[in-house]
CSV table of C-alpha atoms in Angstrom, one decimal:
chain,number,residue,atom,x,y,z
A,1,MET,CA,-0.4,0.1,0.0
A,2,TYR,CA,2.7,3.0,0.5
A,3,ALA,CA,4.6,1.8,-2.4
A,4,SER,CA,1.7,3.0,-4.3
A,5,THR,CA,1.2,5.7,-2.7
A,6,VAL,CA,4.7,6.7,-3.3
A,7,ARG,CA,4.3,5.2,-7.3
A,8,GLY,CA,1.3,7.7,-7.8
A,9,LEU,CA,2.8,10.4,-5.7
A,10,LEU,CA,5.9,10.4,-7.7
A,11,VAL,CA,3.6,10.2,-10.8
A,12,ARG,CA,1.5,13.2,-10.2
A,13,GLY,CA,4.7,15.2,-9.4
A,14,MET,CA,6.2,14.2,-12.2
A,15,LEU,CA,3.1,16.0,-13.8
A,16,ALA,CA,3.5,19.0,-11.8
A,17,GLY,CA,6.6,19.3,-12.2
A,18,LEU,CA,5.8,19.5,-16.9
A,19,ILE,CA,2.8,22.1,-15.9
A,20,ALA,CA,4.9,24.5,-14.3
A,21,GLY,CA,7.6,23.9,-16.5
A,22,LEU,CA,5.5,25.2,-19.6
A,23,PHE,CA,4.1,27.9,-17.0
A,24,ALA,CA,8.3,28.8,-16.6
A,25,PHE,CA,9.2,28.3,-20.6
A,26,ALA,CA,6.1,30.5,-20.2
A,27,VAL,CA,8.0,33.1,-18.4
A,28,ALA,CA,11.4,33.0,-19.3
A,29,TYR,CA,10.9,33.1,-22.9
A,30,VAL,CA,8.7,36.3,-22.4
A,31,VAL,CA,10.8,38.0,-20.5
A,32,GLY,CA,13.9,35.5,-20.4
A,33,GLU,CA,14.8,36.3,-23.8
A,34,PRO,CA,15.1,39.5,-24.3
A,35,PRO,CA,17.9,39.9,-21.6
A,36,VAL,CA,20.0,36.9,-23.3
A,37,ARG,CA,19.2,38.2,-26.5
A,38,ASP,CA,20.6,41.6,-25.7
A,39,SER,CA,23.5,40.4,-23.8
A,40,ILE,CA,24.4,38.2,-26.8
A,41,ALA,CA,24.3,41.1,-29.1
A,42,VAL,CA,26.4,43.0,-26.2
A,43,GLU,CA,29.6,40.5,-25.8
A,44,GLU,CA,29.6,40.7,-30.6
A,45,ALA,CA,29.9,44.0,-30.6
A,46,ALA,CA,33.1,43.8,-28.2
A,47,ALA,CA,34.1,40.7,-30.0
A,48,ALA,CA,33.5,42.9,-33.6
A,49,GLN,CA,35.8,45.6,-31.9
A,50,GLU,CA,38.0,43.8,-31.1
A,51,ALA,CA,38.9,42.2,-34.4
A,52,ALA,CA,39.0,45.3,-36.5
A,53,PRO,CA,42.6,46.7,-35.5
A,54,ALA,CA,43.2,42.4,-36.1
A,55,SER,CA,41.6,42.8,-39.8
A,56,GLY,CA,43.1,46.3,-40.1
A,57,HIS,CA,46.7,44.8,-38.7
A,58,ALA,CA,46.0,41.4,-41.8
A,59,GLY,CA,45.3,44.1,-44.3
A,60,HIS,CA,49.5,44.7,-44.2
A,61,GLY,CA,50.8,41.5,-45.0
A,62,GLY,CA,49.2,39.0,-41.7
A,63,GLU,CA,47.6,36.7,-41.3
A,64,ALA,CA,43.4,36.5,-41.9
A,65,PRO,CA,41.4,36.6,-39.1
A,66,ALA,CA,40.2,32.7,-38.9
A,67,GLU,CA,36.7,32.4,-40.1
A,68,GLU,CA,33.8,31.8,-37.2
A,69,GLU,CA,32.5,28.5,-36.8
A,70,GLU,CA,28.6,28.4,-37.4
A,71,GLU,CA,27.2,27.5,-34.8
A,72,LEU,CA,25.0,24.2,-34.5
A,73,VAL,CA,22.3,25.0,-33.9
A,74,SER,CA,20.9,28.5,-34.1
A,75,ARG,CA,19.3,30.4,-31.8
A,76,PRO,CA,16.2,30.6,-33.0
A,77,VAL,CA,16.1,27.1,-32.0
A,78,GLN,CA,17.6,27.4,-29.2
A,79,SER,CA,15.2,30.3,-28.0
A,80,THR,CA,12.3,28.5,-28.5
A,81,ALA,CA,12.5,24.6,-29.0
A,82,GLY,CA,15.1,24.2,-26.7
A,83,LEU,CA,14.8,26.4,-24.6
A,84,ALA,CA,11.3,24.9,-24.4
A,85,THR,CA,12.7,21.1,-24.0
A,86,GLY,CA,15.2,22.2,-20.5
A,87,VAL,CA,12.9,23.9,-19.0
A,88,LEU,CA,10.0,21.0,-19.4
A,89,VAL,CA,13.1,18.5,-18.8
A,90,TYR,CA,14.0,20.3,-15.6
A,91,GLY,CA,10.7,20.4,-14.4
A,92,VAL,CA,9.6,16.6,-14.1
A,93,ALA,CA,13.5,16.1,-12.7
A,94,LEU,CA,12.6,17.9,-10.2
A,95,GLY,CA,8.9,17.9,-9.5
A,96,GLY,CA,9.8,14.2,-9.2
A,97,ILE,CA,12.7,14.9,-6.7
A,98,ALA,CA,10.3,17.2,-4.7
A,99,SER,CA,7.7,14.5,-5.2
A,100,LEU,CA,9.7,11.8,-3.2
A,101,ALA,CA,10.5,13.7,-0.3
A,102,PHE,CA,6.7,14.9,0.2
A,103,SER,CA,5.9,11.3,0.6
A,104,PHE,CA,9.2,11.6,3.7
A,105,ALA,CA,8.1,14.9,5.1
A,106,LEU,CA,4.2,14.0,4.9
A,107,GLY,CA,3.4,13.7,8.5
A,108,ARG,CA,7.6,13.9,9.9
A,109,VAL,CA,7.6,17.7,9.9
A,110,GLY,CA,4.0,18.5,11.8
A,111,ARG,CA,0.4,18.4,11.6
A,112,PHE,CA,0.1,20.0,8.5
A,113,SER,CA,-2.3,18.8,5.6
A,114,PRO,CA,-1.5,17.4,1.9
A,115,ARG,CA,-2.0,20.9,0.8
A,116,ALA,CA,0.3,22.5,3.3
A,117,THR,CA,3.7,19.9,3.0
A,118,ALA,CA,3.7,20.3,-0.9
A,119,ALA,CA,3.5,24.0,-0.1
A,120,LEU,CA,6.4,23.7,2.4
A,121,THR,CA,8.6,21.0,0.1
A,122,ALA,CA,8.7,23.1,-2.8
A,123,ALA,CA,9.5,26.0,-0.9
A,124,GLY,CA,12.3,24.3,0.9
A,125,ALA,CA,13.1,22.8,-1.7
A,126,PHE,CA,13.2,26.6,-3.9
A,127,ALA,CA,15.6,28.0,-0.8
A,128,THR,CA,18.2,25.4,-0.5
A,129,VAL,CA,18.2,24.5,-4.4
A,130,TYR,CA,17.9,27.8,-5.9
A,131,LEU,CA,17.9,30.9,-3.9
A,132,VAL,CA,20.6,30.2,-1.4
A,133,PRO,CA,22.9,28.8,-4.8
A,134,PHE,CA,21.8,32.2,-6.6
A,135,LEU,CA,22.7,34.0,-3.7
A,136,LYS,CA,26.3,33.7,-3.9
A,137,TYR,CA,27.0,33.0,-6.8
A,138,PRO,CA,24.0,34.7,-9.0
A,139,ALA,CA,22.6,33.6,-12.9
A,140,THR,CA,25.1,34.8,-15.7
A,141,PRO,CA,23.5,35.6,-19.0
A,142,PRO,CA,25.8,33.8,-22.4
A,143,ALA,CA,29.3,34.0,-23.0
A,144,VAL,CA,29.4,37.0,-20.7
A,145,GLY,CA,32.3,35.2,-18.3
A,146,ASN,CA,36.1,33.9,-18.4
A,147,PRO,CA,35.6,31.2,-21.0
A,148,ASP,CA,38.8,29.5,-19.1
A,149,THR,CA,37.1,29.4,-15.5
A,150,ILE,CA,33.7,27.8,-16.9
A,151,GLY,CA,34.8,25.0,-15.4
A,152,GLN,CA,35.3,25.8,-12.2
A,153,ARG,CA,32.5,27.9,-11.3
A,154,THR,CA,30.3,25.0,-12.7
A,155,THR,CA,31.9,23.0,-9.8
A,156,LEU,CA,31.3,25.9,-7.0
A,157,PHE,CA,27.7,26.6,-8.3
A,158,PHE,CA,27.4,22.5,-7.4
A,159,LEU,CA,29.0,22.8,-4.3
A,160,MET,CA,26.5,25.5,-3.3
A,161,ILE,CA,23.7,23.3,-3.9
A,162,LEU,CA,25.4,20.1,-2.5
A,163,LEU,CA,26.1,22.7,1.0
A,164,SER,CA,22.6,24.5,1.0
A,165,VAL,CA,20.8,21.3,0.3
A,166,LEU,CA,22.7,19.5,3.7
A,167,LEU,CA,22.1,22.3,6.0
A,168,GLY,CA,18.5,22.7,5.5
A,169,VAL,CA,18.6,19.1,6.0
A,170,GLY,CA,20.4,19.5,8.6
A,171,ALA,CA,18.0,22.3,10.3
A,172,ILE,CA,14.9,20.4,9.7
A,173,VAL,CA,16.7,17.3,12.0
A,174,LEU,CA,17.8,20.1,14.4
A,175,GLY,CA,14.2,21.8,14.3
A,176,ARG,CA,12.7,18.4,15.8
A,177,ARG,CA,15.1,17.0,18.0
A,178,LEU,CA,14.7,20.5,20.1
A,179,ALA,CA,11.4,20.3,19.5
A,180,PRO,CA,10.7,18.6,23.5
A,181,ARG,CA,12.9,21.1,25.2
A,182,LEU,CA,11.9,24.5,23.3
A,183,GLY,CA,8.1,23.3,21.4
A,184,ASN,CA,7.7,24.0,18.0
A,185,TRP,CA,8.4,27.3,17.1
A,186,ASN,CA,11.2,27.8,19.1
A,187,ALA,CA,12.9,24.6,17.7
A,188,THR,CA,11.9,26.8,14.3
A,189,LEU,CA,13.2,29.2,15.3
A,190,ALA,CA,16.7,28.4,16.5
A,191,ALA,CA,16.9,25.7,12.8
A,192,GLY,CA,16.4,28.4,10.8
A,193,ALA,CA,19.5,30.6,12.4
A,194,GLY,CA,21.5,27.7,13.3
A,195,PHE,CA,21.1,27.4,9.0
A,196,VAL,CA,21.2,31.3,8.0
A,197,VAL,CA,24.8,31.3,9.9
A,198,ALA,CA,26.3,28.3,8.6
A,199,THR,CA,25.1,29.5,4.7
A,200,ALA,CA,27.1,33.4,5.8
A,201,VAL,CA,30.2,31.1,6.9
A,202,ALA,CA,29.8,28.4,3.8
A,203,PHE,CA,30.2,32.1,1.7
A,204,THR,CA,32.8,33.0,4.0
A,205,VAL,CA,35.2,30.0,3.0
A,206,LEU,CA,34.1,29.4,-0.5
A,207,PRO,CA,35.1,31.5,-3.5
A,208,ALA,CA,33.8,34.7,-6.0
A,209,ASN,CA,32.7,34.5,-9.3
A,210,ASP,CA,35.5,37.3,-10.2
A,211,ASP,CA,36.0,37.0,-13.3
A,212,ALA,CA,32.3,35.5,-13.9
A,213,VAL,CA,30.8,38.4,-15.7
A,214,LYS,CA,33.1,41.0,-17.5
A,215,PRO,CA,33.5,44.8,-15.8
A,216,GLU,CA,32.4,46.4,-18.9
A,217,PHE,CA,29.0,45.0,-19.0
A,218,PRO,CA,26.1,46.8,-19.0
A,219,ALA,CA,24.9,46.8,-15.2
A,220,ALA,CA,20.9,47.2,-16.0
A,221,LEU,CA,21.2,43.8,-18.6
A,222,LEU,CA,22.8,42.1,-15.5
A,223,TRP,CA,21.1,42.9,-13.3
A,224,GLU,CA,17.8,42.7,-15.6
A,225,PHE,CA,19.2,38.7,-16.7
A,226,ARG,CA,19.3,37.5,-12.9
A,227,LEU,CA,15.5,39.2,-11.7
A,228,ALA,CA,14.1,37.2,-15.2
A,229,SER,CA,16.2,34.2,-13.5
A,230,LEU,CA,14.6,34.2,-10.2
A,231,ALA,CA,11.0,34.9,-12.1
A,232,VAL,CA,12.0,31.7,-13.6
A,233,GLN,CA,12.4,29.7,-10.1
A,234,LEU,CA,9.7,31.1,-8.3
A,235,VAL,CA,7.3,31.1,-11.3
A,236,LEU,CA,8.6,27.0,-11.5
A,237,TRP,CA,8.0,26.5,-7.6
A,238,VAL,CA,4.7,28.2,-7.1
A,239,VAL,CA,3.3,26.4,-10.1
A,240,PHE,CA,4.2,23.3,-8.7
A,241,ALA,CA,2.8,23.8,-5.4
A,242,VAL,CA,-0.1,24.3,-5.7
A,243,VAL,CA,-0.5,21.4,-8.6
A,244,PHE,CA,1.1,18.8,-6.7
A,245,GLY,CA,-0.2,19.9,-3.4
A,246,LEU,CA,-4.0,19.8,-5.6
A,247,LEU,CA,-3.0,15.9,-6.6
A,248,ALA,CA,-1.4,14.8,-3.8
A,249,GLN,CA,-4.4,15.5,-1.1
A,250,ARG,CA,-7.0,13.5,-3.9
A,251,LEU,CA,-4.7,10.6,-4.4
A,252,LEU,CA,-4.4,10.7,-0.5
A,253,ALA,CA,-8.0,10.8,0.4
A,254,THR,CA,-9.4,8.7,-2.2
A,255,ARG,CA,-6.9,6.4,-0.2
A,256,THR,CA,-8.4,7.0,2.9
A,257,ASP,CA,-10.7,6.6,2.1
A,258,GLY,CA,-10.3,2.8,1.2
A,259,ALA,CA,-8.3,2.2,3.5
A,260,ASP,CA,-11.7,3.0,6.3
A,261,MET,CA,-14.0,1.6,3.6
A,262,THR,CA,-11.5,-1.7,4.0
A,263,SER,CA,-11.3,-1.6,7.7
A,264,ARG,CA,-15.0,-1.0,7.8
A,265,GLN,CA,-16.2,-4.1,5.7
A,266,GLU,CA,-12.8,-6.4,8.0
A,267,ALA,CA,-14.6,-5.7,11.3
A,268,PRO,CA,-16.1,-7.8,13.1
A,269,ALA,CA,-19.9,-7.5,14.0
A,270,VAL,CA,-21.2,-7.9,17.4
A,271,GLY,CA,-23.8,-8.7,19.1
């Protein structure tokens, strides 16, 4: 019975992730694509200015500049089908993982309804998986940083995600252990304060991405891109919380009603 319930929640979590991905794709296309397009235009203009002196020297006997490599996937495809595929796959994967976390958290973090537990799970996932790493290593538009440090920056970002998730789990465990002595409210405040302190220490210890953005890149455009990235993630998790909460509530209510009916039928008659 438990395994079938978890399987049902997993399927519904992936479905909710797909629906959330559709909303997130709409936001990414409408709000996120303009700053991406403008960022690429800025970098292309800068590259053209750098190539101009080289082409001038080539006309006086120097070597001609190498031809620009043709893109394997054009920008129109990247901004439509490619973007949709990436966001939808991302949404389905995170929806499945979040549904498993919901299955574990239900009834273990307090006497919350399935809808409330889904909202808490989505909020925790948004905070630990995206918001905290974003505060340390905010998103940057494509082709604006040093290409030689992409691997290092990617490693640091995923390390921050891992640390944030582990610290979040640790805060939940700490809060549950302190609850019998301090009460639920005080234990939650203490666990939250511990999470903030530990996260601040991690922010201090981990190195910064000093070369993630070139100094001459427009600050307003960078700010616009980062707000758009934050909006995409926020919409993804809010829609997931609403849709999955509704689906999980219906599933668990049906299973509970079925279990109650079975127990009444199997109960021996008295008298």
